[in-house]
Coordinates of C-alpha atoms and ligand atoms in Angstrom, one line a residue:
X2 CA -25.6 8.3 -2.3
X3 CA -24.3 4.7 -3.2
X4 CA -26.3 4.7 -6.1
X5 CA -25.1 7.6 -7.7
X6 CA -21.3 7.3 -6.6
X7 CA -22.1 3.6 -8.8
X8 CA -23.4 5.0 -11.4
X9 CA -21.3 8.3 -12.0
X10 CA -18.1 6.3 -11.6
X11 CA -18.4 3.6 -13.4
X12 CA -19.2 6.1 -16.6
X13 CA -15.6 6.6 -16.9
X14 CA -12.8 5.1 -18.5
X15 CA -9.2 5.8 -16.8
X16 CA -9.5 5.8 -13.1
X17 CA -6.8 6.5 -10.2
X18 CA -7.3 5.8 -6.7
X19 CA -5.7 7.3 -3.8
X20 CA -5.8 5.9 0.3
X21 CA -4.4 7.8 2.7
X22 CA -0.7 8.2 3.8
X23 CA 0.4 5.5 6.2
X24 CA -1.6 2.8 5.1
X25 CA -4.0 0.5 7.2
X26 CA -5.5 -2.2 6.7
X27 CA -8.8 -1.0 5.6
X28 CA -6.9 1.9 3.6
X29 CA -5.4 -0.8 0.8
X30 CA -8.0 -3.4 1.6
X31 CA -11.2 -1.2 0.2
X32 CA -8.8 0.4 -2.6
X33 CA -8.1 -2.5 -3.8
X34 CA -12.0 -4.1 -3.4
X35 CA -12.8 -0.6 -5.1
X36 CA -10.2 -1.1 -7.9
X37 CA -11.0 -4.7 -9.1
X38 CA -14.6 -3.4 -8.8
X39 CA -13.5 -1.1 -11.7
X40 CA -11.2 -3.8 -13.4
X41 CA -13.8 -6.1 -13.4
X42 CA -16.0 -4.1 -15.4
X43 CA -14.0 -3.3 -18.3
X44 CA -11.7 0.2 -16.7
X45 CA -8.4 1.2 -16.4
X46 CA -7.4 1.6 -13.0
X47 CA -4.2 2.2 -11.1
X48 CA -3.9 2.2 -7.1
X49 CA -1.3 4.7 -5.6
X50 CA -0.4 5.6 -2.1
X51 CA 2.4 7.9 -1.3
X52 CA 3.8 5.6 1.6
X53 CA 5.2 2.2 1.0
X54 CA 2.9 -0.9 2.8
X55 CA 3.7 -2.1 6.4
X56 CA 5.7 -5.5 6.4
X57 CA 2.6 -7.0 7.5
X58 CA 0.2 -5.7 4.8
X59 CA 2.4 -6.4 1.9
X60 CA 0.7 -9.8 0.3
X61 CA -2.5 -7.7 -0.7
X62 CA -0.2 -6.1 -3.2
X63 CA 0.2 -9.7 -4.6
X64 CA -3.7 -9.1 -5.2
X65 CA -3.5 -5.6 -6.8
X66 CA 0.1 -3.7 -7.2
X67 CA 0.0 -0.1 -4.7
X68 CA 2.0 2.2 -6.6
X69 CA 4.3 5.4 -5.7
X70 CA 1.7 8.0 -7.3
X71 CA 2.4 8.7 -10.9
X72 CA 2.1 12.2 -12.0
X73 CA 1.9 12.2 -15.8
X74 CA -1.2 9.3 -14.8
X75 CA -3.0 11.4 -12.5
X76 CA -2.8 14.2 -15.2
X77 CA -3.7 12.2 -18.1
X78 CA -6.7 10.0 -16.1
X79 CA -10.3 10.9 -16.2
X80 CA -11.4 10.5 -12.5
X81 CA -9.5 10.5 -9.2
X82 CA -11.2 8.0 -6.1
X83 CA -9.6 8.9 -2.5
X84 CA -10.6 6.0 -0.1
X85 CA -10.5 6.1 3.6
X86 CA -10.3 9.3 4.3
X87 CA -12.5 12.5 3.3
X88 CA -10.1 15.0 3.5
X89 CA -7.5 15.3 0.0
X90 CA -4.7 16.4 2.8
X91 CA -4.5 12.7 4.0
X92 CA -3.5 11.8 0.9
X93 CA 0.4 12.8 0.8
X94 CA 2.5 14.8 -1.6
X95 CA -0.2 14.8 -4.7
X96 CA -2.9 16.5 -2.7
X97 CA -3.1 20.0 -4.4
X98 CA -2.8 18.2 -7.6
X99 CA -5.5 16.2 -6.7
X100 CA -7.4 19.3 -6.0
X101 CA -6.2 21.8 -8.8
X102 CA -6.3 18.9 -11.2
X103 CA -10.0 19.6 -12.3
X104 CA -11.0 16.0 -12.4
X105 CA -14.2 14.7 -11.3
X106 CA -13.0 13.9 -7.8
X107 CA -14.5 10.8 -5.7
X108 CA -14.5 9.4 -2.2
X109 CA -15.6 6.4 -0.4
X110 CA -15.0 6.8 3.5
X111 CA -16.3 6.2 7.1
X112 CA -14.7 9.3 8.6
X113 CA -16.9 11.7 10.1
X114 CA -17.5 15.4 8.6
X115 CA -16.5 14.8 4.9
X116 CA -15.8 18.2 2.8
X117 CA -18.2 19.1 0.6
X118 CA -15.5 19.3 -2.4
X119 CA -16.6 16.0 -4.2
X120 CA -18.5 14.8 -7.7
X121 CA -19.8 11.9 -5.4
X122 CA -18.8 11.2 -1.9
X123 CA -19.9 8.0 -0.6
X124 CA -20.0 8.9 3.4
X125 CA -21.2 6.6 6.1
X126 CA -19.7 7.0 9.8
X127 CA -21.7 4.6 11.0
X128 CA -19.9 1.9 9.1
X129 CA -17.2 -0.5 10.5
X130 CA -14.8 0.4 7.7
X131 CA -14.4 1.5 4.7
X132 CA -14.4 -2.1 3.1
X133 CA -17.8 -2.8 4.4
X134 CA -18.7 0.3 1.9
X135 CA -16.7 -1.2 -0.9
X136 CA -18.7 -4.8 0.3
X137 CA -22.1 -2.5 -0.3
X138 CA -20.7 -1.3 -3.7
X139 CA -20.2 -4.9 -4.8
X140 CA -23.7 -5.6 -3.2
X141 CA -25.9 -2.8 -4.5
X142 CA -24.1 -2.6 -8.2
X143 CA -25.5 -7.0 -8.7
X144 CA -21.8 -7.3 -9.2
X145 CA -21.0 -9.8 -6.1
X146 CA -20.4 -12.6 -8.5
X147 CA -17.2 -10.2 -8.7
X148 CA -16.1 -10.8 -5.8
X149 CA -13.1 -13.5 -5.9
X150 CA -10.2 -14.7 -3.7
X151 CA -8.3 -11.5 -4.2
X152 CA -11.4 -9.3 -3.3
X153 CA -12.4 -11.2 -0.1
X154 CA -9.5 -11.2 1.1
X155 CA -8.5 -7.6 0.9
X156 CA -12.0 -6.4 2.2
X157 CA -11.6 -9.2 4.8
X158 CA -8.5 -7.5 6.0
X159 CA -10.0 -4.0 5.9
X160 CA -13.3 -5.0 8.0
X161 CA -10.8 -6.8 10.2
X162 CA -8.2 -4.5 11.0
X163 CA -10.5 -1.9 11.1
X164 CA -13.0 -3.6 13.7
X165 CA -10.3 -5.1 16.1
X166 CA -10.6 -8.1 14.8
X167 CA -14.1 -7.4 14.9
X168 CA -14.9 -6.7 18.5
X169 CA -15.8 -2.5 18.2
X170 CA -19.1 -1.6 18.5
X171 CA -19.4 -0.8 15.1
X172 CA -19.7 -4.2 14.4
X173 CA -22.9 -5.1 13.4
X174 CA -25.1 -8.1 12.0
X175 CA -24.8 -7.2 8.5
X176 CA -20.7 -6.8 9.2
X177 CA -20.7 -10.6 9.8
X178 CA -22.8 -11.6 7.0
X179 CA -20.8 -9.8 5.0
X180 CA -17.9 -11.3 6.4
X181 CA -19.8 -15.0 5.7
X182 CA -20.5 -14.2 2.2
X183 CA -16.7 -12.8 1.8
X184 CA -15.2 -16.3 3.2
X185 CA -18.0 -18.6 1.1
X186 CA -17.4 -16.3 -2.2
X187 CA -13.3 -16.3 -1.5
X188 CA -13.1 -20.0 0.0
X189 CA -10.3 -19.4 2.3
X190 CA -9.5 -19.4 5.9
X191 CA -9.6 -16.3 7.9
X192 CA -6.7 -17.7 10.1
X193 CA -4.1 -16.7 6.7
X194 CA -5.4 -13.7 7.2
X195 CA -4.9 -13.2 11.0
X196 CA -1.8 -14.8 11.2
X197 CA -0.1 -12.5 7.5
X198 CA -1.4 -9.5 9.6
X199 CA -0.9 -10.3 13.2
X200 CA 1.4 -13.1 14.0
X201 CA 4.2 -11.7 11.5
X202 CA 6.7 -10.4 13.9
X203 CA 10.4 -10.4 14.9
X204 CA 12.0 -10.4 18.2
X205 CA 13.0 -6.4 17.9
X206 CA 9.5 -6.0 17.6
X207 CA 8.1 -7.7 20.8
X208 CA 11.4 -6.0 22.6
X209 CA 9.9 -2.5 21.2
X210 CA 6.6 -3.2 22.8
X211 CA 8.7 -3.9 26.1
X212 CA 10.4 -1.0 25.9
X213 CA 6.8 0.4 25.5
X214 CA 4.9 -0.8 28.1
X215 CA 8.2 0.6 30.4
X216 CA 6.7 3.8 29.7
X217 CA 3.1 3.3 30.8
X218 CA 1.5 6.2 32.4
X219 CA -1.8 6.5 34.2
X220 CA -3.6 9.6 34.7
X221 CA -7.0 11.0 35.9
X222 CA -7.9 8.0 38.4
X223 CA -6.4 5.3 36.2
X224 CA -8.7 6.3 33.4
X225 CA -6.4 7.7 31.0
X226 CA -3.4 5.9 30.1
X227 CA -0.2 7.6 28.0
X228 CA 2.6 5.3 26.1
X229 CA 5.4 8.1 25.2
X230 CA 7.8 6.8 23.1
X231 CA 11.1 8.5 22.4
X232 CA 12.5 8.3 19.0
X233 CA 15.5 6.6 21.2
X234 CA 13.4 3.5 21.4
X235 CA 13.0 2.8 18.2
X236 CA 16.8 3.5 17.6
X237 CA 17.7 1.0 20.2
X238 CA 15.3 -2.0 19.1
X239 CA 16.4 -1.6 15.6
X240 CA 12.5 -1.0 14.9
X241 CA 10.5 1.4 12.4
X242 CA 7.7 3.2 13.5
X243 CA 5.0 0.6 11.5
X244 CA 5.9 -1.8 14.4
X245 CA 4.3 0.7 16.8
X246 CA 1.1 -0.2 15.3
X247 CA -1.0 -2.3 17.8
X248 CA 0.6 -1.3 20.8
X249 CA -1.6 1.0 22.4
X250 CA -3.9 -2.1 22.7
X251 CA -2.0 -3.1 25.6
X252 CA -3.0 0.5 27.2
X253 CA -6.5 0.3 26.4
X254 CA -6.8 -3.7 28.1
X255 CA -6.1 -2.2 31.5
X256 CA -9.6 -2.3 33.4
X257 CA -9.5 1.3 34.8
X258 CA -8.6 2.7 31.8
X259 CA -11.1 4.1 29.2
X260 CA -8.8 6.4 26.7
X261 CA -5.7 5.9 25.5
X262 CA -2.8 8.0 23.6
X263 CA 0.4 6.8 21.9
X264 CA 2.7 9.2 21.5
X265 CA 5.8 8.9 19.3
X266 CA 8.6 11.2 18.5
X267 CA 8.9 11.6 14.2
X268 CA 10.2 14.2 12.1
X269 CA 11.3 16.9 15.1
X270 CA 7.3 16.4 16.2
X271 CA 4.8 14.1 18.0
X272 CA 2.5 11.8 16.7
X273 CA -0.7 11.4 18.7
X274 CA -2.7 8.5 18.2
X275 CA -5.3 8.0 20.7
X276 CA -8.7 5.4 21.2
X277 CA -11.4 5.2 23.3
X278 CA -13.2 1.9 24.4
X279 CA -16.4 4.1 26.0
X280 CA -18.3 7.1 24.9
X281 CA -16.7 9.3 28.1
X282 CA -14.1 10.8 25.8
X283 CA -14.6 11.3 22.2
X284 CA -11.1 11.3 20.6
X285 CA -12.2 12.8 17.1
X286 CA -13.0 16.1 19.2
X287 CA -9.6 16.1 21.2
X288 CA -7.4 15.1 17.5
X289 CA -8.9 18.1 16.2
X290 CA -8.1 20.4 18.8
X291 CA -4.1 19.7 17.8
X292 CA -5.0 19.8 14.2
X293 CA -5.7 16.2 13.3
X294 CA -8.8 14.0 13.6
X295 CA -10.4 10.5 13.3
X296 CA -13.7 8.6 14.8
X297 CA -15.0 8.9 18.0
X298 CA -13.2 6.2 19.3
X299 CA -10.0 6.0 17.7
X300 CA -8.0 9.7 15.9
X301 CA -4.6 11.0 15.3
X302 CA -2.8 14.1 15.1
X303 CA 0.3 15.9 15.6
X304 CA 2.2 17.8 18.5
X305 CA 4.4 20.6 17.6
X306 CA 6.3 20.4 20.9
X307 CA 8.3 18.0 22.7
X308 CA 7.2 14.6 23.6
X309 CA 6.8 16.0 27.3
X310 CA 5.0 19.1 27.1
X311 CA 2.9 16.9 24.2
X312 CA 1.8 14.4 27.6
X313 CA 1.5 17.4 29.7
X314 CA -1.2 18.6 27.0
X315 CA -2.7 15.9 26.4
X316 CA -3.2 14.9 30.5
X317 CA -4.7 18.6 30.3
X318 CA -6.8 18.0 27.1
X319 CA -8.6 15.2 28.1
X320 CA -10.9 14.8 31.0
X321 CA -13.7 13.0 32.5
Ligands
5GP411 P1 -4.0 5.9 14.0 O1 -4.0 6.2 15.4 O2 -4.2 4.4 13.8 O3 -2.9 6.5 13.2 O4 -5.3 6.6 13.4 C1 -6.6 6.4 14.0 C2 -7.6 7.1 13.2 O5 -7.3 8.5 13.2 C3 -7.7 6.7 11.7 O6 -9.0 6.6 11.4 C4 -7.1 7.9 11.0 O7 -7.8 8.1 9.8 C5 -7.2 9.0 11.9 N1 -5.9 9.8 11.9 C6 -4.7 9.4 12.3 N2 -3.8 10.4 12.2 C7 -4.5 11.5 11.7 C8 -4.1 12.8 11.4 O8 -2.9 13.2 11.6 N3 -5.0 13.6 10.9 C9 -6.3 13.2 10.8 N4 -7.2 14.1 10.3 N5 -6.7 12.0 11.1 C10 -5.8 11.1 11.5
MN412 MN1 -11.0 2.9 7.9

């Protein structure tokens, strides 16, 4: 599968690449590994997402510029790449054109169950993240000469964010040589890293995660843990809902507690976003029974009610 997503894509001459809406780490730090992978070897790329970057994710555009999707581009280019996620509907606004546009269509994910919709898709839920795929691409193509300060750094940041700072269980031996060869190849310190992604907050952010932890629920014996946040919250701390991001770690490092859900008020719905740290509940199976989905240990997906009949399904949802 890698072999042939290499050598089908590289065959063209004006890409586009798409990650997903609300951008994580590993979203723009494998588009952009995957996009200087192109560059590098003579194509025209451009990298769009339909969201603008967290705060905290914003010097990897220094690396390679994110663009607001251009229409008359995604029209005009040969191929289309999505990264991060399998599914074109992840991808914002653009997805039916992505679809109905006719182009050889791409994708480079971890996510489990990938349509069957694609020229190539380069699927493998067993890796850490989807910049440990873009890693292999650099690997298997003999192109890891290509891999500079720009590239190690933004598939650092994916294999990072997307590994909690690589303690999951999908961390494996070849994760952290991959990780050794990125820091020898880039020659930096993975403290810039941690500190541009992590320790880059204000005040009304760390009185948001108060506000937060005020609303800590327990359920089913102490094993399931809720954080419902009313839009009011967010009003009050002066805070966005990027700077929610994170905070259901607190949930998750209570002892008794093996799955946790965030649960946020946006757009007159609920946002779910819930993680595992055991196998007891697998969270991809419970996203997808409200629509959305995710990996075993960590999914998302909406609530069409309130914010408490979306706890009162969720406590239902999910036993042990
Ligand atoms: P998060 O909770 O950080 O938003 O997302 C955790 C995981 O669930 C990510 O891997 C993401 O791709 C997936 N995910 C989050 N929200 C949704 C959603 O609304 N639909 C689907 N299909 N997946 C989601
Ligand atoms: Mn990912």
């Amino acid at each position: 599968m890698i072999q042939e997503f290499i050598s089908e894509v590289r065959k063209h001459k004006q890409v586009c690449i798409f990650s997903h809406v609300r951008p994580d780490g590993d979203a723009i730090g494998s588009q952009i590994g995957l996009a200087l992978w192109l560059q590098k070897q003579g194509l025209e790329v451009r990298a769009f997402n339909d969201d603008a970057l967290p705060e905290n994710l914003k010097f990897l555009e220094e690396i390679f510029p994110i663009e607001k999707p251009d229409k008359d581009y995604i029209e005009s280019c040969d191929a289309i790449i999505l990264v991060d996620g399998n599914d074109p509907k992840r991808f914002g606004g653009y997805a039916d054109l992505i679809i109905e546009s006719g182009k050889p269509l791409y994708m480079v994910d971890h996510h489990p169950e990938p349509l069957d919709i694609y020229e190539v898709g380069f699927s493998d839920p067993t890796a850490s993240s989807t910049a440990e795929m873009v890693y292999r691409i650099y690997l298997q193509s003999a192109l890891l000469h290509y891999i500079d300060k720009g590239v190690a750094q933004a598939l650092y940041t994916g294999m990072m964010t997307d590994t909690g700072s690589f303690r999951f269980d999908s961390v494996t031996p070849q994760v952290h040589e991959a990780i050794a060869d990125l820091l020898r190849r880039g020659n930096f310190s993975p403290d810039v890293i941690h500190q541009k992604v992590y320790d880059n907050k204000e005040l009304h952010h760390l009185k948001l995660i108060s506000e937060a932890l005020a609303k800590l629920e327990v359920y089913h014996g102490g094993k399931l843990a809720t954080l419902a946040i009313p839009e009011s919250s967010l009003v009050k701390t002066g805070c966005t809902y990027d700077d929610l991001d994170g905070i259901i770690a607190f949930a998750l490092s209570l002892a008794s507690v093996e799955t946790a859900v965030l649960l946020y008020e946006r757009d007159e719905k609920v946002k779910l976003s819930l993680r595992s740290k055991t196998d007891t509940v697998d969270v991809n199976v419970v996203a997808r029974k409200f629509g959305g989905g995710g990996h075993k240990k960590a999914a998302g997906a909406w609530h069409n009610g309130n914010l408490e009949e979306a706890v009162k399904d969720i406590v239902e949802t999910i036993t042990f």
